[in-house]
XYZ file of N, CA and C in Angstrom:
447
model
N -5.673 -0.540 16.759
C -6.769 -1.187 16.106
C -8.040 -0.358 16.302
N -8.166 0.233 17.487
C -9.358 1.056 17.752
C -9.441 2.254 16.883
N -8.302 2.855 16.571
C -8.294 4.021 15.680
C -8.661 3.637 14.254
N -8.202 2.476 13.777
C -8.567 1.988 12.435
C -10.092 1.725 12.397
N -10.622 1.153 13.429
C -12.078 0.905 13.488
C -12.806 2.241 13.518
N -12.237 3.238 14.190
C -12.873 4.571 14.238
C -12.960 5.164 12.823
N -11.870 5.002 12.043
C -11.881 5.526 10.642
C -12.981 4.820 9.843
N -13.098 3.500 9.974
C -14.105 2.780 9.207
C -15.496 3.218 9.600
N -15.718 3.385 10.891
C -17.050 3.822 11.377
C -17.351 5.192 10.846
N -16.387 6.118 10.933
C -16.647 7.475 10.424
C -16.895 7.486 8.940
N -16.177 6.651 8.186
C -16.398 6.606 6.735
C -17.790 6.124 6.436
N -18.227 5.074 7.121
C -19.575 4.591 6.880
C -20.633 5.649 7.222
N -20.417 6.380 8.323
C -21.381 7.451 8.668
C -21.370 8.544 7.624
N -20.173 8.877 7.133
C -20.078 9.941 6.144
C -20.822 9.540 4.881
N -20.662 8.302 4.464
C -21.307 7.833 3.267
C -22.822 7.783 3.423
N -23.283 7.601 4.634
C -24.741 7.588 4.883
C -25.276 8.982 5.063
N -24.438 10.009 5.106
C -24.869 11.357 5.201
C -25.200 11.847 6.584
N -24.876 11.077 7.633
C -25.222 11.460 8.984
C -24.045 11.877 9.821
N -22.943 12.201 9.221
C -21.721 12.483 10.021
C -21.389 13.939 10.114
N -22.178 14.816 9.607
C -21.796 16.226 9.603
C -21.393 16.754 10.989
N -22.120 16.416 11.999
C -21.846 16.926 13.323
C -20.666 16.241 13.990
N -20.236 15.080 13.466
C -19.187 14.323 14.126
C -17.842 14.398 13.453
N -17.719 15.125 12.376
C -16.441 15.223 11.672
C -15.389 15.796 12.574
N -15.697 16.736 13.442
C -14.703 17.327 14.346
C -14.108 16.322 15.278
N -14.749 15.162 15.499
C -14.284 14.170 16.452
C -13.340 13.142 15.762
N -13.047 13.265 14.507
C -12.188 12.337 13.821
C -10.787 12.354 14.401
N -10.117 11.240 14.382
C -8.739 11.090 14.810
C -7.870 10.952 13.594
N -6.815 11.744 13.493
C -5.991 11.780 12.264
C -4.875 10.717 12.297
N -4.775 9.909 13.309
C -3.737 8.903 13.455
C -2.317 9.501 13.555
N -2.245 10.793 13.719
C -0.923 11.482 13.881
C 0.041 11.164 12.790
N -0.466 11.029 11.524
C 0.421 10.898 10.416
C 0.948 12.303 10.080
N 1.531 12.455 8.889
C 2.221 13.698 8.570
C 1.363 14.964 8.682
N 0.109 14.835 8.388
C -0.812 15.948 8.535
C -2.242 15.390 8.419
N -3.226 16.111 8.863
C -4.607 15.604 8.714
C -5.007 15.457 7.260
N -4.283 16.114 6.333
C -4.628 15.997 4.915
C -3.959 14.846 4.205
N -3.190 14.021 4.935
C -2.502 12.886 4.329
C -3.534 11.942 3.718
N -3.393 11.646 2.437
C -4.283 10.655 1.793
C -3.753 9.275 2.030
N -4.545 8.420 2.536
C -4.175 7.021 2.754
C -4.614 6.255 1.564
N -3.703 5.563 0.864
C -4.015 4.815 -0.337
C -4.345 3.363 -0.037
N -3.642 2.758 0.921
C -3.857 1.326 1.280
C -3.449 1.108 2.728
N -4.004 0.083 3.324
C -3.683 -0.233 4.721
C -3.595 -1.754 4.877
N -2.845 -2.217 5.871
C -2.609 -3.622 6.072
C -2.323 -3.870 7.533
N -2.746 -5.030 8.032
C -2.321 -5.467 9.337
C -1.445 -6.707 9.111
N -0.282 -6.670 9.688
C 0.688 -7.778 9.580
C 1.129 -8.172 11.000
N 0.599 -9.311 11.459
C 0.783 -9.706 12.853
C 0.162 -8.568 13.733
N 0.948 -8.000 14.618
C 0.432 -6.890 15.463
C 0.834 -5.538 14.895
N 1.361 -5.466 13.712
C 1.794 -4.187 13.102
C 0.729 -3.700 12.115
N 0.405 -2.415 12.242
C -0.456 -1.721 11.300
C 0.412 -0.986 10.296
N 0.074 -1.031 9.032
C 0.832 -0.304 8.002
C -0.147 0.454 7.127
N 0.305 1.597 6.614
C -0.513 2.382 5.699
C 0.430 3.030 4.659
N -0.111 3.106 3.443
C 0.635 3.798 2.356
C -0.007 5.136 2.162
N 0.810 6.136 1.819
C 0.312 7.493 1.671
C 1.289 8.256 0.745
N 1.039 9.524 0.529
C 1.839 10.324 -0.373
C 3.322 10.362 -0.060
N 3.660 10.191 1.238
C 5.033 10.317 1.651
C 5.751 8.980 1.804
N 5.045 7.856 1.588
C 5.678 6.543 1.708
C 4.790 5.541 2.425
N 5.402 4.730 3.283
C 4.737 3.750 4.115
C 5.047 4.069 5.560
N 4.024 4.073 6.381
C 4.173 4.249 7.820
C 3.673 3.008 8.523
N 4.258 2.728 9.698
C 3.855 1.566 10.465
C 3.672 1.932 11.953
N 2.837 1.164 12.632
C 2.581 1.363 14.045
C 2.578 0.008 14.733
N 3.295 -0.115 15.833
C 3.340 -1.317 16.614
C 2.537 -1.194 17.891
N 1.823 -0.078 18.038
C 1.021 0.169 19.232
C -0.425 0.572 18.892
N -0.962 -0.129 17.900
C -2.355 0.026 17.477
C -2.716 1.438 17.017
N -1.743 2.114 16.401
C -1.995 3.413 15.842
C -1.708 4.596 16.742
N -1.224 4.363 17.947
C -0.933 5.486 18.842
C 0.241 6.295 18.339
N 1.243 5.620 17.764
C 2.455 6.287 17.271
C 2.776 5.670 15.898
N 3.282 6.466 14.962
C 3.608 6.015 13.613
C 5.060 6.343 13.266
N 5.746 5.408 12.618
C 7.080 5.606 12.115
C 7.093 5.382 10.620
N 8.062 5.971 9.904
C 8.169 5.827 8.470
C 9.124 4.640 8.152
N 8.693 3.828 7.220
C 9.494 2.675 6.737
C 10.571 3.221 5.834
N 11.843 2.790 6.038
C 12.978 3.244 5.251
C 12.890 2.625 3.834
N 13.150 3.453 2.819
C 13.181 2.980 1.447
C 11.885 2.670 0.800
N 10.755 2.958 1.441
C 9.416 2.626 0.924
C 9.054 3.603 -0.203
N 8.226 3.093 -1.156
C 7.811 3.960 -2.282
C 6.782 4.974 -1.791
N 6.842 6.150 -2.383
C 5.804 7.163 -2.142
C 4.609 6.815 -3.014
N 3.402 7.169 -2.505
C 2.164 6.987 -3.223
C 1.949 5.550 -3.695
N 2.238 4.587 -2.869
C 2.000 3.185 -3.214
C 0.513 2.902 -3.234
N 0.023 2.300 -4.324
C -1.396 2.030 -4.458
C -1.823 0.755 -3.745
N -0.866 -0.117 -3.408
C -1.192 -1.364 -2.722
C -0.063 -1.818 -1.861
N -0.446 -2.599 -0.860
C 0.564 -3.227 0.041
C -0.005 -4.573 0.422
N 0.823 -5.636 0.388
C 0.372 -6.983 0.651
C 1.505 -7.831 1.158
N 1.156 -8.994 1.695
C 2.172 -9.916 2.192
C 2.022 -11.262 1.467
N 3.155 -11.958 1.402
C 3.171 -13.352 0.872
C 4.408 -14.038 1.413
N 4.200 -15.187 1.995
C 5.323 -15.995 2.511
C 6.255 -15.217 3.408
N 5.687 -14.380 4.300
C 6.475 -13.657 5.281
C 7.129 -12.406 4.793
N 6.962 -12.089 3.511
C 7.507 -10.856 2.952
C 6.379 -9.867 2.692
N 6.749 -8.621 2.696
C 5.790 -7.569 2.423
C 6.162 -6.844 1.156
N 5.140 -6.460 0.376
C 5.347 -5.801 -0.912
C 4.507 -4.522 -0.983
N 5.028 -3.513 -1.624
C 4.305 -2.263 -1.913
C 4.551 -1.869 -3.331
N 3.499 -1.394 -4.023
C 3.613 -1.022 -5.432
C 3.054 0.357 -5.674
N 3.673 1.045 -6.696
C 3.180 2.340 -7.138
C 3.330 2.448 -8.643
N 2.513 3.315 -9.253
C 2.577 3.622 -10.666
C 3.161 5.003 -10.827
N 4.225 5.156 -11.642
C 4.836 6.449 -11.886
C 5.639 6.381 -13.169
N 5.475 7.430 -13.977
C 6.246 7.596 -15.217
C 6.100 6.364 -16.154
N 4.878 5.805 -16.202
C 4.664 4.681 -17.129
C 5.099 3.300 -16.640
N 5.438 3.192 -15.346
C 5.868 1.923 -14.787
C 5.103 1.612 -13.507
N 4.715 0.348 -13.335
C 4.150 -0.124 -12.071
C 5.287 -0.796 -11.346
N 5.830 -0.181 -10.331
C 7.033 -0.682 -9.648
C 6.682 -1.287 -8.282
N 7.502 -2.272 -7.877
C 7.246 -2.992 -6.634
C 8.481 -2.992 -5.766
N 8.284 -2.786 -4.460
C 9.329 -2.845 -3.458
C 9.024 -3.994 -2.532
N 10.039 -4.585 -1.906
C 9.860 -5.735 -1.003
C 10.496 -5.445 0.357
N 9.910 -5.958 1.393
C 10.456 -5.869 2.747
C 10.568 -7.251 3.306
N 11.755 -7.563 3.840
C 11.996 -8.883 4.454
C 11.864 -8.813 5.961
N 11.623 -7.572 6.551
C 11.594 -7.430 7.990
C 10.254 -6.858 8.491
N 9.166 -7.211 7.830
C 7.830 -6.844 8.328
C 7.445 -5.397 8.054
N 8.110 -4.773 7.119
C 7.733 -3.412 6.750
C 8.582 -2.304 7.344
N 9.699 -2.641 7.967
C 10.558 -1.624 8.552
C 11.437 -0.984 7.464
N 11.892 -1.804 6.489
C 12.746 -1.371 5.406
C 12.238 -1.977 4.088
N 12.245 -1.219 3.016
C 11.870 -1.707 1.698
C 13.013 -1.544 0.730
N 13.130 -2.479 -0.221
C 14.067 -2.429 -1.283
C 13.353 -2.637 -2.606
N 13.858 -2.016 -3.661
C 13.233 -2.115 -4.969
C 13.268 -3.582 -5.468
N 12.149 -4.110 -5.953
C 12.067 -5.482 -6.464
C 12.111 -5.485 -7.998
N 11.260 -4.701 -8.641
C 11.230 -4.661 -10.113
C 10.058 -3.871 -10.599
N 9.925 -3.746 -11.916
C 8.841 -2.923 -12.500
C 8.415 -3.539 -13.792
N 7.161 -3.202 -14.162
C 6.610 -3.558 -15.475
C 6.067 -2.288 -16.067
N 6.065 -2.224 -17.399
C 5.557 -0.985 -18.092
C 4.042 -1.048 -18.000
N 3.498 0.013 -17.336
C 2.044 0.152 -17.243
C 1.701 1.500 -16.679
N 0.648 2.087 -17.210
C 0.148 3.337 -16.648
C -0.930 3.131 -15.645
N -1.313 1.851 -15.423
C -2.374 1.500 -14.518
C -1.860 0.551 -13.432
N -2.442 0.583 -12.240
C -2.048 -0.356 -11.216
C -2.376 -1.783 -11.632
N -1.568 -2.725 -11.289
C -1.771 -4.102 -11.686
C -1.953 -4.968 -10.416
N -2.515 -6.119 -10.599
C -2.641 -7.097 -9.526
C -1.465 -8.029 -9.704
N -0.721 -8.297 -8.606
C 0.522 -9.054 -8.715
C 0.527 -10.182 -7.742
N 1.239 -11.231 -8.135
C 1.613 -12.359 -7.241
C 3.096 -12.533 -7.440
N 3.865 -12.572 -6.346
C 5.304 -12.729 -6.444
C 5.674 -13.997 -5.663
N 6.372 -14.878 -6.364
C 6.784 -16.141 -5.753
C 8.287 -16.281 -6.076
N 9.091 -16.213 -5.045
C 10.543 -16.256 -5.235
C 11.026 -15.099 -6.084
N 11.669 -15.422 -7.223
C 12.158 -14.373 -8.102
C 11.283 -14.147 -9.332
N 10.027 -14.584 -9.257
C 9.092 -14.414 -10.411
C 7.858 -13.628 -9.962
N 7.547 -12.605 -10.777
C 6.340 -11.827 -10.567
C 5.366 -12.131 -11.687
N 4.116 -12.372 -11.322
C 3.031 -12.537 -12.282
C 2.128 -11.315 -12.025
N 1.784 -10.618 -13.128
C 0.938 -9.414 -12.990
C -0.181 -9.432 -14.001
N -1.321 -8.998 -13.578
C -2.508 -8.834 -14.451
C -2.753 -7.347 -14.554
N -2.761 -6.844 -15.755
C -3.030 -5.411 -16.012
C -4.333 -5.312 -16.780
N -5.258 -4.550 -16.258
C -6.489 -4.285 -16.941
C -6.295 -3.021 -17.807
N -6.432 -3.170 -19.126
C -6.207 -2.066 -20.035
C -7.492 -1.615 -20.711
N -7.334 -1.110 -21.904
C -8.485 -0.676 -22.675
C -8.287 -0.999 -24.137
N -9.266 -0.820 -24.933
C -9.165 -1.139 -26.357
C -9.252 -2.617 -26.613
N -8.530 -3.071 -27.630
C -8.579 -4.473 -28.043
C -8.056 -5.391 -26.945
N -7.038 -5.005 -26.234
C -6.410 -5.845 -25.218
C -6.843 -5.349 -23.851
N -7.969 -5.850 -23.306
C -8.505 -5.388 -22.069
C -7.750 -5.969 -20.830
N -7.230 -7.143 -20.968
C -6.455 -7.756 -19.849
C -5.175 -8.373 -20.423
N -4.104 -8.133 -19.709
C -2.804 -8.719 -20.106
C -2.188 -9.377 -18.882
N -1.559 -10.497 -19.083
C -0.853 -11.172 -18.034
C 0.625 -11.206 -18.362
N 1.415 -10.766 -17.391
C 2.886 -10.759 -17.579
C 3.572 -11.624 -16.615
N 4.743 -12.105 -16.974
C 5.629 -12.814 -16.065
C 6.952 -12.122 -16.123
N 7.530 -11.729 -15.006
C 8.798 -11.045 -14.989
C 9.709 -11.725 -14.006
N 10.915 -11.948 -14.392
C 11.945 -12.501 -13.530
C 12.745 -11.369 -12.883
N 13.061 -11.489 -11.618
C 13.830 -10.492 -10.940
C 15.277 -10.538 -11.407
N 15.835 -9.299 -11.551
C 17.261 -9.244 -11.865
C 17.589 -8.637 -13.169
């Protein structure tokens, strides 16, 4: 948790323009490399999770050590929980796809996809996904319902 707070503090200082001398003190969280782009982060009970170019990583010791979640999507734009399950989504090749984890983010399995070139906001209840996609042109917002299977 302290390392996550360190990231937030450093980001705020960087945005204010006063962090030039302190960039060397940043902690990289020991992910795949200091250049790993973090797309989303989540705390689930005492577990920290982050999505990045290589998938989803989790830490059970407040960021001291990180492990990769099996079957997780690469470059997931979002990660969230609902009813004890964890979900991660990514956009690739014209589809916004979602994976689900029943074990707190240790393993992910493919849930389903909707056709979209943009990230969507989703709610999943049981075997039904509701998604809102913000588009352009005449149809600026679309709402979809998809059944799993």
